[in-house]
Tab-separated table of C-alpha atoms in Angstrom:
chain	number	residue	atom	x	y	z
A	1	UNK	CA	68.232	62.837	76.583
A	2	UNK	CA	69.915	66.438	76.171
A	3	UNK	CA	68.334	67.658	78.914
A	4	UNK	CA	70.428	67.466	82.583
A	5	UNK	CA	67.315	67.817	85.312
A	6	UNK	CA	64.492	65.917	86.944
A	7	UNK	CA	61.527	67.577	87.085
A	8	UNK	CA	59.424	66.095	90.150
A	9	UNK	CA	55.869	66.943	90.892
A	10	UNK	CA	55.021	66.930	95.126
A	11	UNK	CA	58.825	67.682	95.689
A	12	UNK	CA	57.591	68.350	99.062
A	13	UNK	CA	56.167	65.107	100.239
A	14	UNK	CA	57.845	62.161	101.943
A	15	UNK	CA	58.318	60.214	98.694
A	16	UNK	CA	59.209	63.311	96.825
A	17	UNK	CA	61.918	64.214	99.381
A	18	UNK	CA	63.640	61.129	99.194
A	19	UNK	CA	63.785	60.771	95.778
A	20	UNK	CA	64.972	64.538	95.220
A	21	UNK	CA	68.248	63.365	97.899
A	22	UNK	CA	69.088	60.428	96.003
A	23	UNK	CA	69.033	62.145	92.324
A	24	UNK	CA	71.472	64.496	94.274
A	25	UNK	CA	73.782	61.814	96.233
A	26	UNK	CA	74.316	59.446	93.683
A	27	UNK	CA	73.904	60.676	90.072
A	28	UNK	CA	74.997	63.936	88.182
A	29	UNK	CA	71.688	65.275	87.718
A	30	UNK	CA	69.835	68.451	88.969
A	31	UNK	CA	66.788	68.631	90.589
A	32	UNK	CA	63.810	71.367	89.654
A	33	UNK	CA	60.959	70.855	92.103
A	34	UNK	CA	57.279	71.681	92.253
A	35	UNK	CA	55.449	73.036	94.819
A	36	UNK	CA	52.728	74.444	96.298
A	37	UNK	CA	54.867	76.459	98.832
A	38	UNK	CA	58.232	77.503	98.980
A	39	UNK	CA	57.965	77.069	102.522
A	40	UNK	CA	57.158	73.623	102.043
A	41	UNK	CA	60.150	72.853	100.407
A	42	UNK	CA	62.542	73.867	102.478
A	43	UNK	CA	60.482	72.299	105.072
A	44	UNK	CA	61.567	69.085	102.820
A	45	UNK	CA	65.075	69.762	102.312
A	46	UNK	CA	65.929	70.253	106.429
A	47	UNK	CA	64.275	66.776	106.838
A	48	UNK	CA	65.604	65.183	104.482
A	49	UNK	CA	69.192	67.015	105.075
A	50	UNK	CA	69.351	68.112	101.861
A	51	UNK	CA	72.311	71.431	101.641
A	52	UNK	CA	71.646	74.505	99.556
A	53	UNK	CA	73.110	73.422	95.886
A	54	UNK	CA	73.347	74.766	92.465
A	55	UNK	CA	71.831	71.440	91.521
A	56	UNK	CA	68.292	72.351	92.756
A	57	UNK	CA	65.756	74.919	92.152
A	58	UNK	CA	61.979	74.990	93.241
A	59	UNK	CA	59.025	76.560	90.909
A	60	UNK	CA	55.889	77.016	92.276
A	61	UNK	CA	53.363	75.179	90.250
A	62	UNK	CA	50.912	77.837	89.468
A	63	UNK	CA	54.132	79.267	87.663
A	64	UNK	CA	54.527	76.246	85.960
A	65	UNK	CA	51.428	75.625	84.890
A	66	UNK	CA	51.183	79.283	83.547
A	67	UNK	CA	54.064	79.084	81.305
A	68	UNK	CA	56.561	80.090	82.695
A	69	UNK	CA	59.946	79.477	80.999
A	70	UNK	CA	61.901	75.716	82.130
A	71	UNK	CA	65.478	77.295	81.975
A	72	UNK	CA	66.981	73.738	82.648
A	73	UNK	CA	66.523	70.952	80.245
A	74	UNK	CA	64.884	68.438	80.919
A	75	UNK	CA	66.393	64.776	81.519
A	76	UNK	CA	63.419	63.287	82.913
A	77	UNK	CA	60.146	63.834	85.220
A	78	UNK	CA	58.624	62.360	88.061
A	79	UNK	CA	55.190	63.010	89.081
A	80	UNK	CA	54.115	62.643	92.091
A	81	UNK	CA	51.398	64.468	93.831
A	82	UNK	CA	48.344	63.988	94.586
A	83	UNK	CA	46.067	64.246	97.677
A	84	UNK	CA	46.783	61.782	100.654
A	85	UNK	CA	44.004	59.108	100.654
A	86	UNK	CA	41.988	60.226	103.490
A	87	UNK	CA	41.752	63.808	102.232
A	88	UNK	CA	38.400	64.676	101.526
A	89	UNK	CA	36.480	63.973	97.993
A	90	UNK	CA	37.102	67.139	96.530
A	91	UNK	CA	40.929	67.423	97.610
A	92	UNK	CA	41.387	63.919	95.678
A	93	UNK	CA	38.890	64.714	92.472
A	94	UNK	CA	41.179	67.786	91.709
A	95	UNK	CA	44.473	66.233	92.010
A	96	UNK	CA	43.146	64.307	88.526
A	97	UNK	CA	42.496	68.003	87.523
A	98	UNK	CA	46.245	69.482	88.151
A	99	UNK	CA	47.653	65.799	86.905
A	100	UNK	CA	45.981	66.552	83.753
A	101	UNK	CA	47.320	69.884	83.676
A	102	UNK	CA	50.343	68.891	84.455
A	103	UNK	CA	50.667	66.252	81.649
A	104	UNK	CA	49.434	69.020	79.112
A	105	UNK	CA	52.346	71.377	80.397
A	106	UNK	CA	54.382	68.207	79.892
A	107	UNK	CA	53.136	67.494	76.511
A	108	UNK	CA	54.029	70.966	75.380
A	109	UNK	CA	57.073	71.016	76.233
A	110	UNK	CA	57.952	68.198	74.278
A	111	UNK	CA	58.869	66.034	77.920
A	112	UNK	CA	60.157	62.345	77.269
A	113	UNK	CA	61.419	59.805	79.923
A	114	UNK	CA	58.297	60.551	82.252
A	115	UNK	CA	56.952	58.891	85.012
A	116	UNK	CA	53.487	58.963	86.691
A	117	UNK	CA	53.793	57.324	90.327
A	118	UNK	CA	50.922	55.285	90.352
A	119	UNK	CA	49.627	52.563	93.272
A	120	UNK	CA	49.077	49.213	93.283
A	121	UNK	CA	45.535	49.787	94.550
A	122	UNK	CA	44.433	50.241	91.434
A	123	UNK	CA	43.927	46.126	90.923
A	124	UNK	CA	41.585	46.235	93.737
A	125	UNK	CA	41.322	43.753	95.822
A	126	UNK	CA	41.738	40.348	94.150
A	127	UNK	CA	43.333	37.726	96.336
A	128	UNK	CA	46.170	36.900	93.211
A	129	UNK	CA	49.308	38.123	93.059
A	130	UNK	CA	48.758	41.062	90.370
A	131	UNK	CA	51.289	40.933	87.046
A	132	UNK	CA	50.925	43.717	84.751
A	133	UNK	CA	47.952	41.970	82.935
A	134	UNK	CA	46.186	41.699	85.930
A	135	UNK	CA	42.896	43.638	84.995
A	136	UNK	CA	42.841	46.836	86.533
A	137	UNK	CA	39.714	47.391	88.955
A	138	UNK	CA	39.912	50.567	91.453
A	139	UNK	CA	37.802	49.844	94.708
A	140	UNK	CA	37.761	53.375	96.464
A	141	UNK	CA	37.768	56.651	95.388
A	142	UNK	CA	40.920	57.668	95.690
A	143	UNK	CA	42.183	54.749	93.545
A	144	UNK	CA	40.002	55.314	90.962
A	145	UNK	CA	41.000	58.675	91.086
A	146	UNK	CA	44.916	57.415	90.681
A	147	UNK	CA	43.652	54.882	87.916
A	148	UNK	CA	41.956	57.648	86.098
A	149	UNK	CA	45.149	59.936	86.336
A	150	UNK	CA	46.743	56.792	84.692
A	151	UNK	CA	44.032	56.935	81.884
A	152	UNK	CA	44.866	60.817	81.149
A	153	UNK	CA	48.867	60.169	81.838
A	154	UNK	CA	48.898	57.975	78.563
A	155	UNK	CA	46.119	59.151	76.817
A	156	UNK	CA	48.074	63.027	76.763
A	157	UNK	CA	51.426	61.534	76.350
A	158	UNK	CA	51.262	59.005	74.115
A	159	UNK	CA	53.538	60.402	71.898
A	160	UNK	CA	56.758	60.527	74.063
A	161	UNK	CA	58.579	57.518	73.596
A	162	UNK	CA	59.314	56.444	77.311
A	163	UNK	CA	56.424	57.520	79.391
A	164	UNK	CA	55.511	55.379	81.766
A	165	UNK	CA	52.992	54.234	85.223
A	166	UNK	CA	54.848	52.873	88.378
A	167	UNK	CA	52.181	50.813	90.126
A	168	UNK	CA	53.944	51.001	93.658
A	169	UNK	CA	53.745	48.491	96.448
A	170	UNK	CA	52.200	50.781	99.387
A	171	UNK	CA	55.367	52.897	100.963
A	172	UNK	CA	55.870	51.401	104.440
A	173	UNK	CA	57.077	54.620	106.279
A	174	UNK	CA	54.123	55.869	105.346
A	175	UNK	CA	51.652	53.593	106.522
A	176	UNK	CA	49.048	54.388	108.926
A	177	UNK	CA	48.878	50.637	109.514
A	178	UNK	CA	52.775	49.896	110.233
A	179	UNK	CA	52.594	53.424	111.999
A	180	UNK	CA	49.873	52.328	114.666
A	181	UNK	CA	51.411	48.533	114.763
A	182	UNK	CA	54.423	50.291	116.003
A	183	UNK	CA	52.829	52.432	117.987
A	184	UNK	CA	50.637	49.634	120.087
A	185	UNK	CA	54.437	48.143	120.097
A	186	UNK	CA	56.043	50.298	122.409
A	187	UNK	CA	52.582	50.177	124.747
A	188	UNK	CA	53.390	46.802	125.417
A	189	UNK	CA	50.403	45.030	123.440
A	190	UNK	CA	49.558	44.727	120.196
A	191	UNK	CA	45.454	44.182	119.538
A	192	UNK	CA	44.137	42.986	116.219
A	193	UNK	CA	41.247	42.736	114.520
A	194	UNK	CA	40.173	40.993	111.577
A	195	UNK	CA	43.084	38.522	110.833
A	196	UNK	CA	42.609	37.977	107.160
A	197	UNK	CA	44.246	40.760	105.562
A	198	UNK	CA	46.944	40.564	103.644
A	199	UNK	CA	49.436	43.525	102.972
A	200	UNK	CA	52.575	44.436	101.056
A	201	UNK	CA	55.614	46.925	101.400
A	202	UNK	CA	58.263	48.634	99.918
A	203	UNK	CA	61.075	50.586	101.959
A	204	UNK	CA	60.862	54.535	100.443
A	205	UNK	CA	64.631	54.025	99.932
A	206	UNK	CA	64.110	51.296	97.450
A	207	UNK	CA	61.610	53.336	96.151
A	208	UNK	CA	63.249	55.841	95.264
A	209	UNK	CA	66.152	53.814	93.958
A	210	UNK	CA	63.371	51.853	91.809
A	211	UNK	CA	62.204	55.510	90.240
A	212	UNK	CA	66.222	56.496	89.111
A	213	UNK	CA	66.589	52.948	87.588
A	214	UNK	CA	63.573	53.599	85.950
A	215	UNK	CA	64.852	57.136	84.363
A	216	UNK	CA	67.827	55.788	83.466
A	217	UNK	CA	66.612	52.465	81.616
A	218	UNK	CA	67.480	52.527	77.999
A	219	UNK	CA	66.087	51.180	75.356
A	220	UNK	CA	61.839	51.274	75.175
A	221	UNK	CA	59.617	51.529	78.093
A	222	UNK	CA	56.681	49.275	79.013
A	223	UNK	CA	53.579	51.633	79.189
A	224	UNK	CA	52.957	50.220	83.170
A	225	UNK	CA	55.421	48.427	85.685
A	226	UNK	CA	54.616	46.748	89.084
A	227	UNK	CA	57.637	48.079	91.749
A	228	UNK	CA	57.115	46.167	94.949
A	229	UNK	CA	59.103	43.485	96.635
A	230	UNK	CA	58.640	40.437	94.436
A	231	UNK	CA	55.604	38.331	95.370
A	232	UNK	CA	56.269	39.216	98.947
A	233	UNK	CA	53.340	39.388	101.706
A	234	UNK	CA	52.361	39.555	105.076
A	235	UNK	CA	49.384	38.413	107.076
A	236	UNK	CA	47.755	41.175	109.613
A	237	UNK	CA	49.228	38.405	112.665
A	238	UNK	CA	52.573	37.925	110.626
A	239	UNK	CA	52.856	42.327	110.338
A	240	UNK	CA	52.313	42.412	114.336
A	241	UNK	CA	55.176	38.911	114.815
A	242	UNK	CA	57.492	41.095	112.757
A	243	UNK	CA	57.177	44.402	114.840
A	244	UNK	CA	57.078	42.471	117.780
A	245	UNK	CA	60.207	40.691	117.012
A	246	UNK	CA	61.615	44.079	115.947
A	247	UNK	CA	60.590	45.732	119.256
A	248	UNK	CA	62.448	43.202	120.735
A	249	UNK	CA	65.580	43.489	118.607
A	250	UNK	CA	65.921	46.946	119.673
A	251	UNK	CA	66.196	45.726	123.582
A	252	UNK	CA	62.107	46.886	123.764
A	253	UNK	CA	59.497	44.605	126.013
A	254	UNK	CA	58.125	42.072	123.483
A	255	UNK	CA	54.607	43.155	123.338
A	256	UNK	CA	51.823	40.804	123.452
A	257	UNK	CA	49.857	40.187	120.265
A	258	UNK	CA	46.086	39.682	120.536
A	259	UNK	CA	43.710	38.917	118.046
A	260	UNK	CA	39.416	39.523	117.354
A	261	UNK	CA	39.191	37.416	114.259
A	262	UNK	CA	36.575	38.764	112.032
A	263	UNK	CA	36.009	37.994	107.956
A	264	UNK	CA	37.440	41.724	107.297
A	265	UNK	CA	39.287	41.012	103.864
A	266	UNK	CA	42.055	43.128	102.242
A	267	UNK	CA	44.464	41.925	100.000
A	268	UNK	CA	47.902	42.949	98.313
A	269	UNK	CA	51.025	41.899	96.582
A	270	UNK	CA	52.575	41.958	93.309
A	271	UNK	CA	55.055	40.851	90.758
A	272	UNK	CA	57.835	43.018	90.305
A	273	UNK	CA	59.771	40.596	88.118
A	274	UNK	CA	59.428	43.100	84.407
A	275	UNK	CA	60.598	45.940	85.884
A	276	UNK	CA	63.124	44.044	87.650
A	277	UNK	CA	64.474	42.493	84.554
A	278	UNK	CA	64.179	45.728	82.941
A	279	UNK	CA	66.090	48.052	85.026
A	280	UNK	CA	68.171	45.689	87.191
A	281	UNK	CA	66.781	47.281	90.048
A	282	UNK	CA	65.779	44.670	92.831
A	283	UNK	CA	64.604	45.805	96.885
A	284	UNK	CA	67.525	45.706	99.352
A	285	UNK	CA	65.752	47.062	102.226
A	286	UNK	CA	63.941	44.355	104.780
A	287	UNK	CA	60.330	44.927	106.033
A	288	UNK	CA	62.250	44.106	109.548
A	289	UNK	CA	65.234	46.835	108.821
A	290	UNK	CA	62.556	49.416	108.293
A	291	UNK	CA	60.068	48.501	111.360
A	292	UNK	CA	63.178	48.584	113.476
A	293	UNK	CA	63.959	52.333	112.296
A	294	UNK	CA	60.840	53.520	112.880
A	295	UNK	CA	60.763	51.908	116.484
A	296	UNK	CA	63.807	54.033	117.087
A	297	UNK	CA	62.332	56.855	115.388
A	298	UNK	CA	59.549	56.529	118.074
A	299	UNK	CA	61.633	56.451	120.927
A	300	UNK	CA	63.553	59.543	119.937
A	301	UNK	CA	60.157	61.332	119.795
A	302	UNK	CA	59.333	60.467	123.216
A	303	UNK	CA	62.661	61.594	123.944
């Protein structure tokens, strides 16, 4: 741990940007980010109101990649990106390509106390609460894709002593299905279909808090930790109750909530409690809290 700077891959995404503003506000680290455009990044620091500082540097990642000289050590790393889930097949297939790239760069330069943001969604879709035993078993594309990034991650660092997957409860902020819930909120009505589903969420704040405990955890690392809130779930009918009660909260309409039951199935949730004991980390941050922030974000917009 000579080194003084995080290296994070997809500095420029919405998990990337918050985690790069945190490492800034509340430790003494620097930040060097990666990106496909410079552009980008900046993009990433005016939304996440990030000021110019000595602390943070961007590198393309062609540059990178090539060779080009790391002038600050490093502390840690963080990697994070990888096509969107809905990109098409060939965006996601070569994200496994530049992760394994990436993790060869890594392994060269001798990298320890590195992350590989992984997803939850790479249990599938058993109805159990998943624990780090739970058998891993991808059911789309793009989580087979993150799964087999996983496989590489360890495979090519195996020799750095703290390397380690974050299986991550799905990010709420960035959810289409909190996104359109909130959405059909501010219409007035809320219309469902399916009713059996079953999701889980984490606030990006406490996600990013989860990933600095993480880098900053001493002793040995566990080769894969579940970050989520703790066993905690929602039914599709409890989601739309919570938004509607948050609509409300914020002196909205309560919207009417109607549901076309059908045997769609989707299921989620996870135990938390390793990494939790491990880090002392634990989620602050309320499903409610963060539907009722992005209910204001929406009426700003329309603003």
């Amino acid at each position: 741990m000579n080194g003084d700077t995080v290296l994070i891959t997809g500095v420029d995404g919405f998990l990337g940007g918050r985690i790069t503003r945190r490492i800034l506000d509340s430790t003494d680290l620097k930040v060097l980010g990666l990106t496909m455009s410079m552009e980008w990044a900046q993009n990433m620091c005016t939304r996440e109101g990030i000021d110019p500082t000595d602390r943070l540097a961007f590198m393309l990642n062609d540059d990178f990649l090539d060779g080009d000289r790391v002038e600050w050590p490093l502390f840690g790393v963080v990697h994070l990106a990888f096509s969107r889930r809905m990109q098409p097949a060939a965006d996601i297939a070569s994200s496994i390509v530049f992760a394994a790239k990436v993790f060869h760069r890594l392994a060269d330069l001798g990298a320890d106390r590195v992350i590989y943001m992984s997803s939850q969604g790479v249990y599938g879709n058993t109805d159990q609460i998943r624990t780090e035993q739970t058998p891993p078993a991808p059911a789309t594309q793009y989580t087979m894709a993150k799964y087999a990034a996983e496989v590489l991650f360890h495979d090519i660092l195996c020799h750095a002593r703290h390397h380690t997957a974050l299986r991550l409860d799905p990010v709420a902020q960035s959810q289409n299905v909190i996104k359109g819930l909130c959405r059909s909120a501010a219409t007035g009505s809320i219309r469902l279909t399916g009713g059996k589903q079953v999701f889980s969420f984490i606030d990006a704040a406490d996600a990013a808090e989860a990933v600095i405990a993480m880098l900053l955890a001493q002793g040995d690392w566990a080769t894969v930790y579940n970050v989520g809130w703790n066993r905690k779930r929602y039914t599709l009918v409890e989601l739309a109750e919570l938004i509607a009660d948050a609509a409300e909260a914020r002196g909205m309409e309560r919207p009417s909530i109607f549901l076309e039951e059908n045997d769609t199935a989707l299921w989620a949730g996870m135990d938390s409690t390793r990494f939790m004991e491990k880090t002392g980390w634990m989620p602050a941050i309320e499903l409610r809290d963060t539907v009722c922030a992005m209910l204001g974000e929406g009426e700003g917009e329309g603003k």
